[in-house]
């Protein structure tokens, strides 16, 4: 199921896709597999028996004059996605569960382009007939922010289980929103539907615009109607396309070309085993096992490098590893525009680096430098090196926190710099000079923190 | 009343499938001759040119010489013009598809060709299969080759009238039609030839331009049982491209010996109005099965009286849906309009005949939100009830 951006117009079309007379639909097994996995990932009920319906309307990009969808008996019922929203004071999070109505399999239509040629419309059938998953949520969302968070969570989930990259700008995920307003305690108001939203930002804008429009209308004594609206990218407003009077009667018909879909017993169980650990469970496990903060666990999850993190943490301090990933590794990758998935660092390397830092052999800043060198090695296709090799090559000296060694140095420095010692008693900042001297004496070997402690 | 006193008896020609080689050229030449001589019956919408046919006959010759006969080598056949034939116009008897040339063969067609059958032409039919006389075609009506005492032209029956007539007129030994509500059985009866409607799903619908998808069934006309049987064997069986075609395991049930068969005869099927000769034939057949060792049992399906009404509602609903695709945009007849909507309306108003439009309107009506519960929903539970009645009599 490739995104439409990748396809040339009117290529990759089968006879069936343009509804050539006499051709028939055949269920795409991979699409069913994807639907099952998505259903399992949201904790929905995967229905072993589901049916297909035809939804009729006339439009140039709908070749058969109907879309094959699942209205009455979809393949997945129920399910939910939990979202975390920062509390108003931004100090912690609250969890909210957004329920789903269903997930259904259906066909995509072609694409209409009205702007390319004056007075004409162009139709591209490249994506016509491609399988789609339609995910329908219950009206549990209460704000544009919640909706944005929900969409991000959904994208993340779908990416995580390998179902889709779900990138809205690439056309891999599209969103229609239904918005209504009501006073607290009163029943839900009349909703409007807005289509043509292909980014999370636009979804938020559309919701905000709709809420304001509806409130203004009601406060000015107007009445709301069920209607379909269109989002205007240029100014973030919505405009009506169809009113209730023009509401389409889809004349649903159970599709006679497709018998009910019956899932082989055991197939769903097999797929359930293959699904990777889901993000929420994963995050909880990481926090519990490695004692990372929720925030750090979430970061590593978002980077998609849980496995890398876990392997690197074997035998060393996981918090140190997490810090290296989040603070150093991520920063470097971002600057040079590369990805975690490229595996520019392997677990053995990170583990050794973590150990080095745990033992205070070098200052933290140098850790980042070593990482950068290792990454550049990989990019330049140079042979694999370990952090200690790099330290040697860069002339970094392994510092010692060995108390005796440092103490001797400190004592020497104190005895040789009595004037500065006196000054330091009055101005603690002067201690840095003494530490500097210790470093100089030890040719960088002494760990400044240990030295500082001892000098004090 | 037609005052038909004729008895049409056709010779039970037993065609040899491994005939001597020159026979293929002879047969095809004979076929072409008959086709030419019966032009006024308006049986064919498209007659495949003689040169093409003779070339195919020669190939069959060569194969026979080498002993490489396929199962239907050199057999002339006629195909109803709602089955897609690659590179040959497939019009469904409609202005809408009068210039439609498919780029693929229907499964039935490719299976016939693969076994060496030679397609003589595409036969005339009621537009999109909607009719029972073959008089509602953009190409004009079919005239039956059977002449009564009154010397007037008779209808060939429909909607597969052209295919029935092609066999009755001796043009081909076998022809293919489609049966949705009797469209093979009825014209077979009118033309006095054998007509077989297999059980739904036994023959693939891939490439059969649909009228009512849950009812359409490709069927066979013939003058002799041996040919009919050979053709049935070739065209039947599971097709992965048709999700409603039966699985291989299901068709194995047909191999049971007669002595192990229990045949149920629902009493409601013995309707008032069946003519005496027909009832006699029916009784003869039942007796024949009994003689062969089958157990005959009288049963009852009370819902039978609703079946016809349910059929019309379901067939028309599906027809209105299946014909939504004819809008002039991607293929077929197009009439200009200033807007998309206008183009669609003009194209569909002018491209479809009156009967087709009538059925589309009724189909839209029964599926409309206001009427769905009263008509379609009620009918859609009728087949299962009738089916349930049938199924309750079958061993599980």
Coordinates of C-alpha atoms in Angstrom, one line a residue, chain B residues 18-332:
Chain B
X18 CA -11.3 -36.5 -32.2
X19 CA -12.7 -36.1 -35.7
X20 CA -10.5 -36.5 -38.8
X21 CA -8.5 -33.3 -39.3
X22 CA -10.2 -31.9 -42.4
X23 CA -13.5 -32.0 -40.4
X24 CA -12.5 -28.8 -38.6
X25 CA -12.3 -26.8 -41.8
X26 CA -15.5 -28.4 -43.0
X27 CA -17.3 -27.7 -39.7
X28 CA -16.2 -24.1 -39.7
X29 CA -17.1 -23.6 -43.3
X30 CA -20.5 -25.0 -42.7
X31 CA -20.9 -22.8 -39.7
X32 CA -20.1 -19.7 -41.7
X33 CA -22.5 -20.7 -44.5
X34 CA -25.3 -21.2 -42.0
X35 CA -24.5 -17.9 -40.5
X36 CA -24.7 -16.1 -43.8
X37 CA -27.9 -17.8 -44.8
X38 CA -29.6 -16.8 -41.6
X39 CA -28.6 -13.1 -41.6
X40 CA -32.2 -12.0 -41.5
X41 CA -32.7 -13.6 -38.1
X42 CA -30.4 -11.0 -36.7
X43 CA -28.7 -13.5 -34.5
X44 CA -25.2 -12.0 -34.4
X45 CA -24.2 -8.5 -33.3
X46 CA -20.6 -9.2 -34.3
X47 CA -19.7 -11.9 -36.9
X48 CA -16.1 -12.8 -36.7
X49 CA -14.6 -12.5 -40.3
X50 CA -14.3 -15.7 -42.3
X51 CA -10.6 -15.3 -42.9
X52 CA -10.0 -15.3 -39.1
X53 CA -12.2 -18.3 -38.6
X54 CA -10.6 -20.3 -41.4
X55 CA -7.1 -19.6 -40.0
X56 CA -8.2 -20.9 -36.7
X57 CA -9.7 -24.0 -38.4
X58 CA -6.4 -24.6 -40.1
X59 CA -4.5 -24.4 -36.9
X60 CA -6.9 -26.9 -35.4
X61 CA -6.2 -29.1 -38.5
X62 CA -2.5 -29.0 -37.8
X63 CA -3.0 -29.9 -34.2
X64 CA -5.2 -32.9 -35.1
X65 CA -2.7 -34.1 -37.6
X66 CA -0.1 -34.2 -34.8
X67 CA -2.6 -35.9 -32.5
X68 CA -2.6 -32.9 -30.2
X69 CA -6.3 -32.3 -30.1
X70 CA -7.5 -30.3 -27.2
X71 CA -10.9 -31.1 -25.6
X72 CA -13.0 -28.9 -27.9
X73 CA -10.7 -28.8 -30.9
X74 CA -12.2 -26.9 -33.8
X75 CA -15.7 -26.7 -32.2
X76 CA -17.6 -23.7 -33.5
X77 CA -19.3 -21.8 -30.6
X78 CA -21.3 -18.6 -30.3
X79 CA -21.0 -16.3 -27.3
X80 CA -23.7 -14.0 -26.0
X81 CA -22.6 -10.4 -26.4
X82 CA -22.4 -9.7 -22.7
X83 CA -19.2 -11.8 -22.3
X84 CA -16.0 -9.9 -22.8
X85 CA -14.0 -11.0 -25.8
X86 CA -10.5 -9.6 -26.2
X87 CA -10.2 -7.3 -29.2
X88 CA -13.8 -7.9 -30.3
X89 CA -16.7 -5.5 -29.5
X90 CA -18.8 -6.4 -26.5
X91 CA -21.9 -4.3 -26.6
X92 CA -24.5 -6.0 -24.2
X93 CA -27.0 -5.0 -26.9
X94 CA -26.7 -1.4 -25.8
X95 CA -25.9 1.9 -27.3
X96 CA -23.9 2.5 -24.2
X97 CA -21.3 -0.1 -25.1
X98 CA -21.7 -0.2 -28.8
X99 CA -18.1 0.8 -29.3
X100 CA -16.6 -1.0 -26.3
X101 CA -13.8 -3.3 -27.2
X102 CA -12.5 -5.2 -24.2
X103 CA -8.8 -5.8 -23.7
X104 CA -9.4 -9.1 -22.0
X105 CA -11.3 -12.3 -22.3
X106 CA -14.0 -13.5 -19.8
X107 CA -12.9 -16.6 -18.0
X108 CA -15.6 -18.7 -19.9
X109 CA -14.2 -17.4 -23.2
X110 CA -10.5 -18.0 -22.4
X111 CA -11.3 -21.5 -21.1
X112 CA -13.2 -22.3 -24.3
X113 CA -10.4 -20.9 -26.5
X114 CA -7.7 -22.7 -24.5
X115 CA -9.4 -26.0 -25.4
X116 CA -9.6 -25.1 -29.1
X117 CA -13.1 -23.9 -29.5
X118 CA -13.6 -21.4 -32.4
X119 CA -15.8 -18.4 -31.6
X120 CA -18.0 -17.7 -34.7
X121 CA -19.6 -14.5 -33.3
X122 CA -21.2 -12.5 -30.5
X123 CA -24.9 -13.1 -30.3
X124 CA -27.7 -10.7 -29.9
X125 CA -29.6 -10.2 -26.6
X126 CA -31.9 -8.1 -24.6
X127 CA -30.1 -5.0 -23.6
X128 CA -27.8 -5.8 -20.5
X129 CA -29.7 -9.0 -20.2
X130 CA -32.9 -7.3 -19.2
X131 CA -35.8 -8.9 -21.0
X132 CA -37.3 -12.2 -22.0
X133 CA -37.9 -12.0 -25.7
X134 CA -34.6 -10.6 -27.2
X135 CA -36.5 -7.8 -28.7
X136 CA -35.0 -5.0 -26.6
X137 CA -31.6 -4.7 -28.2
X138 CA -29.9 -1.6 -29.7
X139 CA -29.1 -4.0 -32.6
X140 CA -32.7 -4.8 -33.2
X141 CA -34.7 -8.0 -32.3
X142 CA -33.7 -11.6 -32.8
X143 CA -36.1 -13.6 -35.0
X144 CA -36.5 -17.3 -34.0
X145 CA -35.4 -19.8 -36.6
X146 CA -38.4 -21.8 -35.6
X147 CA -41.3 -21.0 -38.0
X148 CA -44.8 -21.8 -36.8
X149 CA -47.8 -22.7 -39.0
X150 CA -48.7 -19.0 -39.3
X151 CA -45.4 -18.2 -41.1
X152 CA -45.1 -15.0 -38.9
X153 CA -41.8 -14.2 -37.2
X154 CA -41.6 -15.5 -33.7
X155 CA -39.5 -14.3 -30.8
X156 CA -36.6 -16.4 -29.8
X157 CA -37.1 -15.8 -26.1
X158 CA -34.6 -13.9 -24.0
X159 CA -32.5 -12.5 -22.9
X160 CA -30.0 -15.0 -24.5
X161 CA -32.2 -15.3 -27.6
X162 CA -29.3 -14.9 -30.1
X163 CA -27.4 -17.8 -28.6
X164 CA -30.4 -20.1 -28.5
X165 CA -31.2 -19.2 -32.1
X166 CA -27.6 -19.8 -33.2
X167 CA -27.9 -23.4 -32.0
X168 CA -31.5 -23.9 -33.2
X169 CA -30.5 -22.6 -36.7
X170 CA -27.7 -25.1 -36.9
X171 CA -25.0 -22.4 -37.0
X172 CA -23.1 -23.8 -34.0
X173 CA -23.4 -27.0 -31.9
X174 CA -23.0 -25.1 -28.7
X175 CA -23.6 -21.5 -27.6
X176 CA -23.0 -19.6 -24.4
X177 CA -25.6 -17.5 -22.7
X178 CA -26.3 -16.1 -19.3
X179 CA -29.3 -16.8 -16.9
X180 CA -30.4 -14.4 -14.2
X181 CA -34.1 -15.1 -14.0
X182 CA -34.5 -17.7 -16.8
X183 CA -32.5 -16.1 -19.6
X184 CA -31.0 -19.4 -20.8
X185 CA -33.9 -21.7 -19.9
X186 CA -36.6 -19.6 -21.5
X187 CA -35.0 -19.1 -24.9
X188 CA -33.9 -22.7 -25.0
X189 CA -37.5 -23.7 -24.6
X190 CA -38.7 -21.2 -27.2
X191 CA -36.1 -22.4 -29.7
X192 CA -36.4 -26.1 -28.9
X193 CA -32.8 -26.7 -27.9
X194 CA -31.2 -27.9 -24.7
X195 CA -30.5 -25.1 -22.2
X196 CA -28.5 -25.6 -19.1
X197 CA -28.3 -23.2 -16.2
X198 CA -25.7 -24.5 -13.8
X199 CA -25.9 -23.7 -10.1
X200 CA -24.8 -20.2 -9.2
X201 CA -21.1 -20.0 -8.7
X202 CA -20.2 -23.2 -10.6
X203 CA -19.2 -21.2 -13.7
X204 CA -17.0 -18.1 -13.3
X205 CA -18.7 -14.7 -13.8
X206 CA -15.3 -12.9 -14.4
X207 CA -15.8 -11.0 -17.7
X208 CA -19.6 -11.5 -17.8
X209 CA -20.8 -7.9 -17.7
X210 CA -23.3 -8.1 -14.8
X211 CA -27.0 -7.4 -14.6
X212 CA -27.6 -8.9 -11.1
X213 CA -24.4 -10.1 -9.6
X214 CA -25.9 -12.5 -7.1
X215 CA -28.1 -14.2 -9.7
X216 CA -26.2 -14.1 -13.1
X217 CA -25.1 -17.5 -14.2
X218 CA -23.3 -18.4 -17.4
X219 CA -25.2 -21.1 -19.2
X220 CA -25.0 -23.4 -22.2
X221 CA -27.2 -24.1 -25.3
X222 CA -26.8 -27.2 -27.3
X223 CA -28.4 -29.7 -29.6
X224 CA -26.6 -32.7 -28.1
X225 CA -25.8 -33.7 -24.6
X226 CA -22.2 -34.9 -25.3
X227 CA -21.2 -31.4 -26.5
X228 CA -23.0 -29.7 -23.7
X229 CA -21.3 -31.9 -21.2
X230 CA -17.8 -31.3 -22.7
X231 CA -18.3 -27.6 -22.7
X232 CA -19.6 -27.6 -19.2
X233 CA -16.6 -29.5 -18.0
X234 CA -14.3 -27.0 -19.7
X235 CA -15.9 -23.8 -18.4
X236 CA -17.0 -24.8 -14.9
X237 CA -14.9 -24.8 -11.8
X238 CA -13.3 -22.4 -9.4
X239 CA -11.9 -19.1 -10.6
X240 CA -9.7 -17.1 -8.3
X241 CA -10.8 -13.9 -10.1
X242 CA -14.4 -14.4 -9.1
X243 CA -14.9 -14.4 -5.4
X244 CA -18.4 -15.9 -5.7
X245 CA -17.2 -19.0 -7.7
X246 CA -17.4 -22.3 -5.8
X247 CA -14.3 -23.8 -4.4
X248 CA -13.0 -27.0 -5.8
X249 CA -14.1 -29.1 -2.9
X250 CA -17.7 -28.0 -3.3
X251 CA -18.0 -29.3 -6.9
X252 CA -16.8 -32.7 -5.9
X253 CA -20.3 -33.4 -4.5
X254 CA -21.5 -33.7 -8.1
X255 CA -19.7 -37.0 -8.4
X256 CA -22.0 -39.1 -6.2
X257 CA -23.7 -42.1 -7.7
X258 CA -27.4 -41.8 -8.4
X259 CA -28.3 -44.6 -5.9
X260 CA -27.0 -42.4 -3.1
X261 CA -29.1 -39.4 -4.2
X262 CA -32.2 -38.1 -2.4
X263 CA -34.1 -35.7 -4.6
X264 CA -36.6 -33.3 -3.0
X265 CA -39.5 -32.0 -5.0
X266 CA -41.0 -28.9 -3.3
X267 CA -44.8 -29.1 -3.8
X268 CA -45.0 -25.3 -4.1
X269 CA -43.1 -25.6 -7.4
X270 CA -46.1 -27.3 -9.1
X271 CA -47.7 -24.0 -9.9
X272 CA -51.0 -23.4 -11.6
X273 CA -50.4 -22.4 -15.2
X274 CA -47.8 -25.0 -16.1
X275 CA -48.8 -26.3 -19.5
X276 CA -49.5 -30.0 -19.9
X277 CA -46.5 -30.9 -22.1
X278 CA -44.2 -29.1 -19.6
X279 CA -45.7 -30.9 -16.6
X280 CA -45.4 -34.2 -18.4
X281 CA -41.7 -33.6 -19.2
X282 CA -41.1 -32.8 -15.6
X283 CA -42.9 -35.9 -14.4
X284 CA -40.9 -37.9 -16.9
X285 CA -37.6 -36.6 -15.6
X286 CA -38.6 -37.3 -12.0
X287 CA -39.6 -40.8 -12.9
X288 CA -36.3 -41.2 -14.9
X289 CA -34.3 -40.3 -11.8
X290 CA -36.3 -42.7 -9.7
X291 CA -35.6 -45.5 -12.2
X292 CA -31.9 -44.7 -11.9
X293 CA -32.0 -45.4 -8.2
X294 CA -32.5 -42.0 -6.6
X295 CA -34.9 -41.6 -3.7
X296 CA -37.6 -39.0 -4.5
X297 CA -39.1 -37.1 -1.6
X298 CA -41.9 -34.5 -1.6
X299 CA -41.0 -31.4 0.4
X300 CA -42.4 -28.0 1.1
X301 CA -41.0 -24.5 0.9
X302 CA -43.9 -22.2 1.9
X303 CA -41.8 -19.0 1.2
X304 CA -41.8 -19.9 -2.5
X305 CA -44.7 -17.7 -3.1
X306 CA -42.6 -14.6 -2.3
X307 CA -39.6 -15.7 -4.3
X308 CA -40.6 -13.9 -7.6
X309 CA -41.3 -10.6 -5.8
X310 CA -38.1 -10.9 -3.9
X311 CA -36.2 -11.7 -7.1
X312 CA -37.4 -8.5 -8.8
X313 CA -36.5 -6.3 -5.9
X314 CA -33.0 -7.9 -5.5
X315 CA -32.3 -8.1 -9.2
X316 CA -33.3 -4.5 -9.9
X317 CA -31.4 -3.2 -6.8
X318 CA -28.2 -4.9 -8.0
X319 CA -28.8 -3.8 -11.6
X320 CA -29.1 -0.1 -10.6
X321 CA -25.8 -0.5 -8.7
X322 CA -24.0 -2.4 -11.5
X323 CA -25.0 0.1 -14.1
X324 CA -23.8 3.1 -12.1
X325 CA -20.4 2.9 -13.9
X326 CA -21.8 3.9 -17.3
X327 CA -21.2 7.6 -17.3
X328 CA -19.3 8.1 -20.5
X329 CA -16.1 9.2 -18.8
X330 CA -13.7 6.2 -19.2
X331 CA -15.3 4.1 -21.9
X332 CA -18.4 3.7 -23.9

